[in-house]
Amino acid sequence: MTGFRLTPLAASLPSTVPFVGPETQERQNGRPFRARLGANESIFGPSPRAIDAMERAARDIWKYGDSSSHDLRHALAHAQGVAPENVLVGEGIDGILGNLVRLTVAPGDHVVTSEGAYPTFNYHVAGFGGTLHKVPYVNDHEDPASLFEKAAQVGAKLVYLANPDNPMGTWHEGATLQKAIDAHLPEDCLLVLDEAYIEFAPKGTAPRIDPNDPRVIRTRTFSKIHGMAGARVGYAIGAPGLIGAFDKVRNHFGMNRAAQDGALAALQDADYVADIREKVAHARGRIAAIAQAHGLSALPSATNFVAVDMGGDHVLARAFLDALNARGVFIRMPGVVPLNRCVRISCGRDADLDVLEAEFGPALDAARQS
Amino acid sequence: MTGFRLTPLAASLPSTVPFVGPETQERQNGRPFRARLGANESIFGPSPRAIDAMERAARDIWKYGDSSSHDLRHALAHAQGVAPENVLVGEGIDGILGNLVRLTVAPGDHVVTSEGAYPTFNYHVAGFGGTLHKVPYVNDHEDPASLFEKAAQVGAKLVYLANPDNPMGTWHEGATLQKAIDAHLPEDCLLVLDEAYIEFAPKGTAPRIDPNDPRVIRTRTFSKIHGMAGARVGYAIGAPGLIGAFDKVRNHFGMNRAAQDGALAALQDADYVADIREKVAHARGRIAAIAQAHGLSALPSATNFVAVDMGGDHVLARAFLDALNARGVFIRMPGVVPLNRCVRISCGRDADLDVLEAEFGPALDAARQS
């Protein structure tokens, strides 16, 4: 008997895992990490108001979440100065990207991203049979001009650009992006502008874009500055026709109810967000100082992580990452040349960075001797 | 400018909503429901141990959930007497069904279900371009023989069967299903055996199926007897080759971390589950008694809801549902003839059923006069 029969597309897909989770590594290591600095989570945690809201929601979790995320969606629209019809709430940016690719990419369709940018986006494109074209970073920055030029060349349906960037932490000014969009974005191509880290960036980093412009969809998240990665709440801002199309395919009752409540409370705690922004800026400075103390340089970052240039190739960076891992510090690194001369270290509390500081030198020595 | 371009499949899909949520209805009504008896939620709530686990997890929600749901998956495997490789944890049965259809159904592929069975399954099949074939219920039961016969006729890749059934609440003995599977299930067709309500059913309702049999995937949930619908935790049991294939497409970090913890705690509270089973049995009896007091009959149910035969056609049933709605009682009803002579009322606490009891007669009078 054969039983199940996968589609030809599904059968052709590898069982790729975009990221190995820290819990999986901890099980392999046989012990928990002492510092969890690899997934760009916000170790500072969520706002006390969000915690309180989620605690209160636990008792009511017998109810399905509101299928339209009405209150959260309206609050987001208000906060962003757009209409509720411009806002989609979904199960994290990952979930939203999956549905976006599903809506727009069929086998034979073309998509453009940067070589070394977000692997989960690439995973979704492959998963729906799209053909992915990659352009290199330029000076550790994603390059709008070459992205849009490649999109025009191949007739791409989507072009992905994160601003600020992950994994390098670099960014473009909003005005620069606006100009590039106006000058180079093909008019039948959708720009997926991933702004997961936008709240950490200097003022002016978010380009001004008409929310009804059908050429751009922006994605945002409660996983980063709001410290709610495990809650799975992301949102997108875009033209109503595109936002509305998600209703054709999304899991209508897919949102966790406590997460909806927590996100709404988090959104209303502007003081907490400002406090986290300061704490993250402090941590970025400290990570850079730790690197510098060992003769290494850190890239400027507009995110809650820092890319540290290990001053060698990917073999050295990987050896350093492995040595830190063995010493109980979880970090990650970019996957491609030349970005992978760096490691990526998430911001943390002083206690976390104390562990990093203590283990950095020994790990570097070990890596250089390996 | 055109901006986004949907795929031909996406463009062809209606913006269907499988279910209108009660919060949407409450906003339309301008007031909250007094009794929420429409979505087969467990108003009794989750186990206190699950509530405690979710409350404790709120503080740690800054961490992404474990991408492999390791602890929950292993606990489920232990509880079910299968290997961890037989178990998939996902974002509710709805999320699992979406990925299952994606893995197996491409445009031109055929799928079989019952006329009036779970709309969200149909939504996913349509969403991936499958052709859906429906066979009628027989005496208010889904009919394995005709389902499997139709599957053979059309060369179906999937055949959906819920046992116990939703929306009628009827069920087959496990032995009956086993015989039907052995005699009639085509060997290259996958049976999607939805057991969302299995814990409410009499012993022997779950068929014995080799977990490694590639012809069957069973789906279970924490949304019903465990009272965690808003948490979004479901699981599937199936052959490792099929379970492993989900890794090709699933949102690897898609699970809410507090929900993982809550489900694990709920699973370990067998006493609470036994208590809910009793409370639900009591509520079923009371709903049936309310119906009988008005000269109506209730269908026997192995679930946490009761289908009440309104003794007329769908016009009468709809009028009754609307009248109850206007009186603050949320219920639902089947969507097709002849099932839609009934309304479907979820079990609740005595306080909820007090509201139902008080409003039943006036709503019935209003419906009969309309």
XYZ file of C-alpha atoms in Angstrom:
740
model
C 0.000 0.000 0.000
C 1.160 3.535 -0.677
C -1.249 5.626 1.360
C -0.331 9.273 1.061
C 0.890 10.761 -2.187
C 2.728 14.073 -1.972
C 2.346 16.613 -4.740
C 5.327 16.712 -7.139
C 6.280 20.086 -5.633
C 6.115 18.808 -2.052
C 8.023 15.671 -2.985
C 10.766 17.810 -4.493
C 11.253 19.917 -1.366
C 14.009 19.105 1.083
C 13.084 18.776 4.764
C 14.912 22.044 5.288
C 14.874 23.710 8.640
C 15.565 27.427 8.164
C 16.941 27.634 11.708
C 17.890 25.112 14.352
C 16.254 26.288 17.562
C 18.254 26.874 20.749
C 16.237 24.227 22.599
C 17.341 21.667 20.004
C 20.960 22.726 20.556
C 20.501 22.566 24.316
C 19.245 19.002 24.046
C 22.255 18.157 21.861
C 24.585 19.859 24.337
C 22.981 18.196 27.330
C 22.654 21.507 29.192
C 20.901 24.863 28.891
C 22.626 27.912 27.474
C 23.914 30.418 30.024
C 23.271 33.289 27.634
C 20.701 33.112 24.835
C 22.018 35.657 22.335
C 21.361 33.992 18.993
C 17.779 34.567 17.880
C 17.442 38.344 18.253
C 14.855 37.827 20.935
C 14.368 40.622 23.463
C 15.734 39.163 26.678
C 14.386 42.213 28.486
C 11.000 40.578 28.103
C 7.614 42.055 27.300
C 6.013 45.052 28.961
C 4.592 44.280 32.422
C 1.268 45.369 30.966
C 1.580 42.724 28.256
C 2.515 40.088 30.818
C -0.472 41.050 32.896
C -2.786 40.871 29.871
C -1.499 37.432 28.889
C -1.831 36.152 32.448
C -5.403 37.369 32.593
C -6.101 35.781 29.207
C -4.934 32.328 30.317
C -8.223 31.681 32.082
C -10.218 32.637 28.972
C -8.132 30.612 26.563
C -11.111 28.263 26.100
C -12.423 30.854 23.632
C -11.101 30.934 20.090
C -9.341 34.199 19.330
C -11.192 36.906 17.453
C -10.878 35.776 13.830
C -10.489 39.352 12.616
C -8.112 40.508 15.411
C -10.401 43.531 15.404
C -9.180 45.423 18.436
C -5.491 44.869 17.756
C -5.886 45.676 14.076
C -7.715 48.901 14.814
C -5.166 49.918 17.446
C -2.340 49.266 15.008
C -4.095 51.266 12.304
C -4.513 54.147 14.722
C -0.880 53.953 15.831
C 0.345 53.881 12.237
C -2.025 56.504 10.929
C -3.573 54.176 8.373
C -6.996 52.628 7.900
C -7.870 49.262 9.467
C -8.234 47.964 5.903
C -4.500 48.587 5.459
C -3.588 46.303 8.337
C -3.266 42.530 8.500
C -2.553 40.730 11.774
C -0.947 37.320 11.453
C 1.025 34.612 13.200
C 4.334 36.456 13.193
C 6.058 37.838 10.125
C 6.966 34.244 9.227
C 3.307 33.310 8.994
C 2.464 36.425 7.017
C 5.350 35.856 4.580
C 4.150 32.288 4.024
C 0.683 33.457 3.078
C 2.020 36.322 0.993
C 4.185 33.991 -1.065
C 1.276 31.590 -1.394
C -0.928 34.373 -2.745
C 1.584 35.638 -5.279
C 4.090 32.945 -6.238
C 3.346 29.852 -8.297
C 5.854 27.493 -9.913
C 7.677 29.424 -12.608
C 7.337 32.777 -10.870
C 10.411 34.792 -9.997
C 11.396 36.380 -6.715
C 14.407 38.499 -5.793
C 16.241 38.832 -2.507
C 19.762 39.463 -1.247
C 22.390 36.742 -0.977
C 22.463 36.097 2.771
C 19.150 37.737 3.718
C 16.268 36.155 5.658
C 16.300 32.368 5.104
C 12.679 31.881 6.123
C 11.516 34.053 3.231
C 13.571 31.895 0.868
C 12.069 28.783 2.475
C 8.561 29.999 1.654
C 9.496 30.896 -1.922
C 10.982 27.445 -2.467
C 7.963 25.908 -0.743
C 5.589 27.369 -3.315
C 7.823 26.574 -6.272
C 9.140 30.054 -6.938
C 12.505 30.715 -8.565
C 14.713 32.766 -6.297
C 17.278 35.225 -7.629
C 19.856 36.668 -5.256
C 21.937 39.815 -5.539
C 24.944 40.487 -3.336
C 25.079 42.889 -0.424
C 27.071 46.034 -1.136
C 29.363 47.006 1.729
C 27.326 44.860 4.118
C 24.105 46.624 3.104
C 21.229 45.181 1.138
C 21.253 47.180 -2.077
C 17.882 48.517 -3.267
C 19.159 49.525 -6.702
C 20.517 46.109 -7.597
C 17.527 44.354 -6.028
C 15.072 46.375 -8.094
C 17.189 46.107 -11.223
C 17.265 42.313 -10.889
C 13.517 42.341 -10.257
C 13.006 44.184 -13.543
C 15.328 41.808 -15.388
C 13.566 38.644 -14.298
C 10.028 40.046 -14.087
C 9.874 39.289 -10.383
C 6.559 39.155 -8.587
C 8.192 39.875 -5.226
C 11.365 41.573 -4.113
C 12.388 41.254 -0.475
C 14.246 43.968 1.399
C 14.727 44.220 5.146
C 15.380 47.666 6.560
C 17.116 47.563 8.966
C 18.787 44.476 7.644
C 19.159 41.090 9.290
C 21.780 39.545 9.727
C 24.135 42.527 9.362
C 22.124 45.150 11.243
C 22.811 47.820 8.638
C 20.166 50.188 7.325
C 19.233 52.784 4.766
C 17.593 56.107 5.437
C 13.936 56.144 4.540
C 14.506 58.895 1.957
C 17.052 56.707 0.186
C 14.558 53.884 -0.071
C 11.809 56.206 -1.242
C 14.011 57.435 -4.060
C 15.014 53.910 -5.035
C 11.390 52.781 -5.042
C 10.317 55.698 -7.189
C 13.212 55.314 -9.595
C 13.736 51.580 -9.887
C 10.961 49.394 -8.463
C 9.180 47.763 -11.423
C 5.554 48.751 -11.363
C 4.218 45.197 -11.422
C 6.537 43.967 -8.668
C 5.613 43.897 -4.996
C 8.255 45.116 -2.558
C 8.194 43.146 0.683
C 9.688 45.673 3.061
C 10.498 43.778 6.248
C 10.678 46.252 9.113
C 10.956 43.768 11.974
C 13.655 45.894 13.594
C 12.415 49.352 12.634
C 11.713 50.492 16.203
C 15.418 50.181 17.067
C 16.504 52.359 14.157
C 17.159 56.101 14.033
C 14.269 58.378 13.184
C 13.777 58.619 9.453
C 14.701 55.002 8.735
C 11.129 54.082 7.825
C 10.362 55.444 4.365
C 7.154 57.364 3.869
C 5.009 55.172 1.666
C 1.367 55.669 0.800
C -0.314 52.752 2.602
C -2.534 52.320 -0.434
C 0.414 51.939 -2.789
C -0.057 48.453 -4.298
C 3.689 48.129 -4.894
C 4.721 47.809 -1.245
C 3.769 45.660 1.728
C 5.544 46.358 5.030
C 5.874 43.764 7.754
C 6.272 44.483 11.447
C 6.319 42.349 14.547
C 5.799 42.055 18.290
C 8.699 39.593 18.413
C 11.485 42.143 18.639
C 11.120 45.419 20.536
C 7.931 44.212 22.211
C 9.665 41.074 23.507
C 6.932 38.652 22.450
C 8.650 36.310 19.974
C 7.003 33.271 21.549
C 3.545 34.792 21.190
C 3.545 34.861 17.375
C 2.075 38.210 16.473
C 3.124 40.090 13.386
C 1.373 42.552 11.155
C 1.536 43.919 7.659
C 0.605 47.262 6.211
C -0.439 47.445 2.577
C -3.062 48.283 0.015
C -6.564 47.087 0.987
C -6.819 44.889 -2.103
C -3.719 42.999 -1.085
C -4.481 42.943 2.633
C -7.987 41.697 1.856
C -6.621 38.909 -0.335
C -5.123 37.220 2.719
C -8.684 36.375 3.749
C -8.692 33.927 0.825
C -6.045 31.712 2.358
C -5.242 32.605 5.950
C -6.094 30.437 8.931
C -8.968 32.613 10.122
C -8.927 31.345 13.683
C -5.143 30.947 13.785
C -4.250 33.662 16.296
C -3.584 32.785 19.916
C -6.075 34.724 22.013
C -3.678 35.597 24.827
C -1.175 36.806 22.243
C -3.795 39.156 20.769
C -4.433 40.603 24.226
C -0.747 40.820 25.061
C 0.094 42.605 21.821
C -2.664 45.143 22.364
C -1.356 45.887 25.850
C 2.238 46.060 24.613
C 1.276 48.511 21.908
C -0.176 50.838 24.510
C 2.986 50.924 26.643
C 5.062 53.501 24.776
C 7.224 54.198 27.823
C 8.312 50.595 27.960
C 9.215 50.615 24.272
C 11.318 53.740 24.802
C 13.038 52.076 27.746
C 13.868 48.975 25.702
C 15.240 51.135 22.922
C 17.688 52.652 25.426
C 18.596 49.303 26.951
C 19.262 47.896 23.483
C 21.407 50.874 22.521
C 23.417 50.332 25.697
C 23.806 46.630 24.945
C 24.890 47.317 21.360
C 27.583 49.592 22.688
C 28.732 47.004 25.154
C 28.896 44.212 22.547
C 30.931 46.501 20.278
C 33.236 47.337 23.191
C 33.753 43.642 23.974
C 34.683 43.034 20.341
C 37.007 46.014 20.267
C 38.727 44.902 23.456
C 39.780 41.839 21.449
C 40.932 43.833 18.454
C 37.771 43.147 16.451
C 35.295 45.561 14.940
C 31.533 45.615 15.218
C 29.311 46.811 12.413
C 27.067 49.770 13.173
C 23.599 48.403 13.902
C 20.068 49.785 13.874
C 18.667 46.577 15.364
C 18.759 44.613 18.617
C 21.838 42.672 17.543
C 25.381 43.376 16.450
C 27.391 41.763 13.667
C 30.969 41.344 14.818
C 33.599 41.061 12.099
C 35.873 38.240 13.243
C 38.651 39.459 10.978
C 38.956 36.217 9.072
C 36.880 33.899 6.934
C 33.775 31.847 7.699
C 35.893 29.020 9.079
C 37.182 31.265 11.841
C 33.732 32.725 12.515
C 32.197 29.253 12.679
C 34.929 28.035 15.008
C 34.333 31.022 17.278
C 30.568 30.409 17.250
C 31.109 26.735 18.088
C 33.530 27.621 20.883
C 31.050 30.088 22.382
C 28.321 27.485 22.075
C 30.504 24.994 23.948
C 30.920 27.647 26.654
C 27.158 28.090 27.009
C 26.615 31.133 24.812
C 24.091 30.819 21.980
C 24.779 33.045 18.963
C 24.266 32.692 15.215
C 26.105 33.813 12.081
C 25.318 34.741 8.476
C 25.261 31.901 5.973
C 27.141 33.220 2.941
C 30.381 34.859 1.824
C 31.334 37.624 2.574
C 28.815 38.165 5.396
C 29.903 35.004 7.145
C 33.203 36.503 8.221
C 30.952 37.890 10.994
C 29.000 36.433 13.873
C 25.688 37.881 15.008
C 25.169 38.595 18.692
C 21.792 39.624 20.085
C 21.481 42.312 22.715
C 20.853 41.187 26.268
C 20.800 42.285 29.862
C 24.077 43.113 31.540
C 24.064 39.687 33.169
C 23.900 38.035 29.741
C 26.644 40.238 28.365
C 28.775 39.492 31.439
C 28.739 35.855 30.342
C 29.550 36.885 26.779
C 32.404 39.091 27.987
C 33.868 36.342 30.137
C 33.729 33.721 27.386
C 34.605 35.897 24.395
C 38.388 35.786 24.847
C 38.676 32.081 25.605
C 36.383 31.271 22.672
C 38.432 33.485 20.369
C 41.645 31.798 21.483
C 40.091 28.392 20.922
C 38.854 29.411 17.466
C 42.235 30.758 16.425
C 43.968 27.595 17.560
C 41.513 25.246 15.871
C 0.880 50.820 -11.544
C -0.333 47.351 -10.694
C 1.937 46.353 -7.820
C 0.994 42.924 -6.568
C -0.068 40.165 -8.909
C -1.948 37.253 -7.377
C -1.446 33.784 -8.754
C -4.300 32.622 -11.023
C -5.367 30.211 -8.271
C -5.371 32.917 -5.586
C -7.195 35.313 -7.874
C -9.879 32.707 -8.442
C -10.560 32.154 -4.750
C -13.438 33.896 -3.035
C -12.694 35.801 0.184
C -14.589 33.062 1.958
C -14.734 33.010 5.697
C -15.436 29.451 6.845
C -16.998 30.783 10.057
C -18.041 34.189 11.302
C -16.598 34.535 14.784
C -18.759 35.357 17.800
C -16.821 38.576 18.428
C -17.760 39.737 14.931
C -21.408 38.985 15.702
C -21.135 40.764 19.040
C -19.841 43.876 17.314
C -22.722 43.648 14.835
C -25.204 43.162 17.678
C -23.721 45.979 19.720
C -23.539 43.814 22.856
C -21.810 40.674 24.131
C -23.497 37.301 24.095
C -24.941 36.134 27.405
C -24.213 32.500 26.527
C -21.502 31.471 24.069
C -22.730 28.097 22.844
C -21.854 28.158 19.158
C -18.237 27.204 18.582
C -17.978 23.958 20.566
C -15.521 25.599 22.895
C -15.192 24.187 26.399
C -16.700 26.888 28.581
C -15.495 24.930 31.610
C -12.060 26.268 30.745
C -8.661 24.639 30.823
C -7.184 22.671 33.696
C -5.934 24.875 36.545
C -2.548 23.311 35.877
C -2.677 24.522 32.281
C -3.730 28.002 33.390
C -0.852 28.045 35.846
C 1.612 26.933 33.161
C 0.420 29.601 30.734
C 0.570 32.298 33.394
C 4.120 31.303 34.228
C 5.027 31.283 30.534
C 3.831 34.858 29.977
C 7.021 36.239 31.464
C 9.182 34.063 29.181
C 7.244 34.816 26.019
C 10.265 36.773 24.734
C 11.674 33.380 23.702
C 10.535 31.751 20.487
C 8.781 28.475 21.135
C 10.694 25.240 20.702
C 10.572 24.687 16.949
C 10.208 20.933 17.374
C 7.682 21.067 20.255
C 9.933 18.369 21.681
C 8.529 17.948 25.171
C 4.893 18.111 24.129
C 5.452 15.805 21.181
C 7.202 13.238 23.342
C 4.516 13.439 26.029
C 1.819 12.932 23.395
C 3.678 9.984 21.928
C 3.941 8.434 25.370
C 0.267 9.048 26.096
C -0.796 7.541 22.757
C 1.621 4.635 22.840
C 3.337 5.650 19.611
C 6.808 6.875 18.693
C 7.626 10.605 18.699
C 8.191 10.246 14.941
C 4.483 9.426 14.617
C 3.436 12.727 16.173
C 3.162 16.190 14.679
C 2.305 19.217 16.798
C 0.764 22.143 14.957
C -1.275 25.328 15.256
C -4.595 23.612 15.876
C -6.179 21.030 13.626
C -6.998 23.868 11.208
C -3.313 24.660 10.782
C -2.415 20.998 10.397
C -5.153 20.436 7.810
C -3.890 23.417 5.823
C -0.385 22.006 5.657
C -1.656 18.496 4.953
C -3.687 19.687 1.984
C -0.732 21.740 0.784
C 1.501 18.669 0.896
C -0.889 16.407 -0.969
C -3.301 18.390 -3.125
C -2.420 20.286 -6.275
C -4.814 21.691 -8.878
C -6.519 18.758 -10.576
C -6.302 16.499 -7.547
C -9.437 15.025 -6.047
C -10.610 15.001 -2.448
C -13.684 13.462 -0.857
C -15.700 14.555 2.150
C -19.287 14.500 3.364
C -21.893 17.043 2.312
C -22.148 19.255 5.396
C -18.912 18.210 7.120
C -16.111 20.499 8.338
C -16.083 23.685 6.191
C -12.506 24.597 7.096
C -11.221 21.401 5.495
C -13.124 22.306 2.335
C -11.662 25.822 2.511
C -8.135 24.413 2.477
C -8.893 22.043 -0.408
C -10.309 24.909 -2.468
C -7.368 27.075 -1.432
C -4.886 24.663 -2.979
C -6.960 24.086 -6.104
C -8.276 20.637 -5.282
C -11.551 19.301 -6.619
C -13.898 18.395 -3.810
C -16.432 15.585 -4.070
C -19.152 15.293 -1.445
C -21.235 12.315 -0.460
C -24.359 12.612 1.651
C -24.694 11.709 5.304
C -26.686 8.552 5.917
C -29.133 8.866 8.800
C -27.202 11.873 10.134
C -23.955 9.884 10.145
C -20.954 10.363 7.909
C -20.837 7.165 5.884
C -17.437 5.488 5.561
C -18.545 3.077 2.841
C -19.810 5.756 0.493
C -16.879 8.049 1.299
C -14.356 5.348 0.438
C -16.313 4.227 -2.602
C -16.339 7.777 -3.938
C -12.629 8.079 -3.178
C -11.969 5.001 -5.304
C -14.167 6.315 -8.112
C -12.420 9.658 -8.400
C -8.909 8.524 -7.441
C -8.945 10.814 -4.408
C -5.727 11.740 -2.668
C -7.532 12.539 0.574
C -10.781 11.456 2.143
C -11.997 13.314 5.221
C -13.970 11.647 7.990
C -14.663 13.034 11.435
C -15.438 10.535 14.172
C -17.289 11.638 16.212
C -18.846 13.834 13.595
C -19.257 17.582 13.581
C -21.879 19.159 13.168
C -24.241 16.288 14.010
C -22.382 14.753 16.942
C -22.952 11.212 15.720
C -20.284 8.530 15.696
C -19.256 5.089 14.556
C -17.709 2.405 16.685
C -14.007 2.018 16.092
C -14.472 -1.560 14.925
C -16.901 -0.406 12.248
C -14.360 2.058 10.926
C -11.579 -0.509 11.017
C -13.650 -2.863 8.903
C -14.545 -0.113 6.452
C -10.918 0.925 6.139
C -9.783 -2.627 5.520
C -12.550 -3.346 3.042
C -12.993 -0.100 1.135
C -10.269 2.513 1.626
C -8.304 2.723 -1.660
C -4.690 1.892 -0.993
C -3.330 5.098 -2.496
C -5.763 7.378 -0.676
C -5.021 9.029 2.655
C -7.804 8.966 5.240
C -7.887 12.145 7.298
C -9.529 10.878 10.460
C -10.485 13.947 12.463
C -10.846 12.960 16.105
C -11.245 16.431 17.598
C -14.050 15.188 19.834
C -12.811 11.664 20.526
C -12.306 12.193 24.257
C -16.053 12.802 24.712
C -17.006 9.567 22.960
C -17.710 6.135 24.436
C -14.810 3.756 24.811
C -14.124 1.924 21.581
C -14.967 4.874 19.321
C -11.342 5.339 18.292
C -10.409 2.620 15.811
C -7.213 0.705 16.368
C -4.914 1.740 13.555
C -1.245 0.965 13.188
C 0.367 4.395 13.630
C 2.757 3.490 10.820
C -0.068 2.792 8.381
C 0.533 5.286 5.539
C -3.173 5.275 4.671
C -4.387 7.132 7.758
C -3.559 10.364 9.560
C -5.507 11.135 12.732
C -5.947 14.657 14.052
C -6.533 15.594 17.673
C -6.726 18.871 19.536
C -6.392 20.757 22.801
C -9.270 23.008 21.704
C -12.084 20.775 22.848
C -11.870 18.641 25.998
C -8.745 20.483 27.153
C -10.510 23.851 26.876
C -7.697 25.611 25.022
C -9.258 26.632 21.693
C -7.651 30.068 21.876
C -4.198 28.580 22.404
C -4.009 26.871 18.995
C -2.536 23.483 19.710
C -3.443 20.438 17.684
C -1.616 17.263 16.839
C -1.611 14.527 14.270
C -0.647 10.882 14.452
C 0.572 9.177 11.318
C 3.318 7.344 9.510
C 6.777 8.878 10.052
C 7.222 9.517 6.331
C 4.097 11.648 6.266
C 4.664 13.310 9.634
C 8.226 14.146 8.588
C 7.009 15.688 5.327
C 5.376 18.508 7.268
C 8.900 19.754 8.008
C 9.077 20.699 4.324
C 6.392 23.334 4.618
C 5.388 24.067 8.185
C 6.110 27.329 9.977
C 8.883 25.906 12.136
C 8.685 28.589 14.790
C 4.921 28.944 14.520
C 3.856 27.583 17.896
C 3.024 29.926 20.749
C 5.378 29.112 23.606
C 2.827 29.516 26.400
C 0.447 27.281 24.458
C 3.103 24.554 24.283
C 3.549 24.751 28.050
C -0.179 24.881 28.702
C -0.874 21.852 26.519
C 1.818 19.830 28.238
C 0.328 20.657 31.636
C -3.209 19.920 30.413
C -2.138 16.545 29.097
C -0.862 15.585 32.520
C -4.120 16.400 34.309
C -6.130 13.256 33.627
C -8.457 13.910 36.552
C -9.501 17.207 35.069
C -10.225 15.588 31.712
C -12.384 12.975 33.436
C -14.229 15.732 35.272
C -14.913 17.638 32.040
C -16.167 14.470 30.405
C -18.753 14.170 33.184
C -19.714 17.825 33.074
C -20.180 17.591 29.305
C -22.306 14.471 29.613
C -24.472 16.305 32.124
C -24.780 19.322 29.829
C -25.685 17.140 26.846
C -28.475 15.635 28.885
C -29.712 19.014 29.913
C -29.706 20.401 26.352
C -31.650 17.348 25.212
C -34.115 17.835 28.055
C -34.633 21.492 27.150
C -35.370 20.456 23.568
C -37.718 17.709 24.657
C -39.588 20.076 26.951
C -40.504 21.946 23.792
C -41.510 18.860 21.880
C -38.249 18.643 19.937
C -35.738 15.833 19.752
C -32.003 15.953 20.223
C -29.644 13.683 18.334
C -27.478 11.364 20.419
C -24.027 12.956 20.658
C -20.517 11.722 21.409
C -19.169 15.275 21.448
C -19.398 18.452 23.523
C -22.388 19.694 21.570
C -25.878 18.568 20.693
C -27.705 18.794 17.385
C -31.345 19.627 18.049
C -33.835 18.680 15.342
C -36.119 21.686 15.047
C -38.795 19.576 13.390
C -38.969 21.672 10.239
C -36.747 22.870 7.441
C -33.663 25.089 7.400
C -35.817 28.198 7.308
C -37.262 27.372 10.688
C -33.867 26.381 12.095
C -32.299 29.593 10.841
C -35.147 31.674 12.259
C -34.693 29.969 15.627
C -30.935 30.542 15.538
C -31.461 34.206 14.681
C -34.026 34.593 17.438
C -31.680 33.031 19.992
C -28.894 35.282 18.723
C -31.147 38.318 19.231
C -31.728 37.098 22.788
C -28.010 36.891 23.509
C -27.388 33.193 22.869
C -24.716 32.275 20.318
C -25.276 28.959 18.542
C -24.554 27.654 15.039
C -26.258 25.271 12.601
C -25.283 22.900 9.776
C -25.055 24.391 6.309
C -26.804 21.869 4.053
C -29.981 19.859 3.582
C -31.007 17.695 5.407
C -28.659 18.444 8.303
C -29.805 22.030 8.450
C -33.165 21.112 9.904
C -31.074 21.093 13.108
C -29.258 23.670 15.191
C -26.037 22.880 17.016
C -25.710 23.845 20.663
C -22.418 23.548 22.533
C -22.281 22.270 26.082
C -21.823 24.825 28.820
C -21.978 25.384 32.538
C -25.342 25.327 34.242
C -25.381 29.129 34.221
C -25.009 29.131 30.428
C -27.709 26.511 30.004
C -29.982 28.508 32.333
C -29.832 31.318 29.775
C -30.478 28.834 26.971
C -33.414 27.333 28.857
C -34.962 30.734 29.539
C -34.645 31.899 25.931
C -35.410 28.643 24.137
C -39.178 28.886 24.293
C -39.489 32.560 23.345
C -37.039 32.059 20.487
C -38.995 29.045 19.265
C -42.230 31.008 19.363
C -40.605 33.860 17.469
C -39.199 31.469 14.860
C -42.540 29.763 14.337
C -44.276 33.076 13.892
C -41.719 34.497 11.489
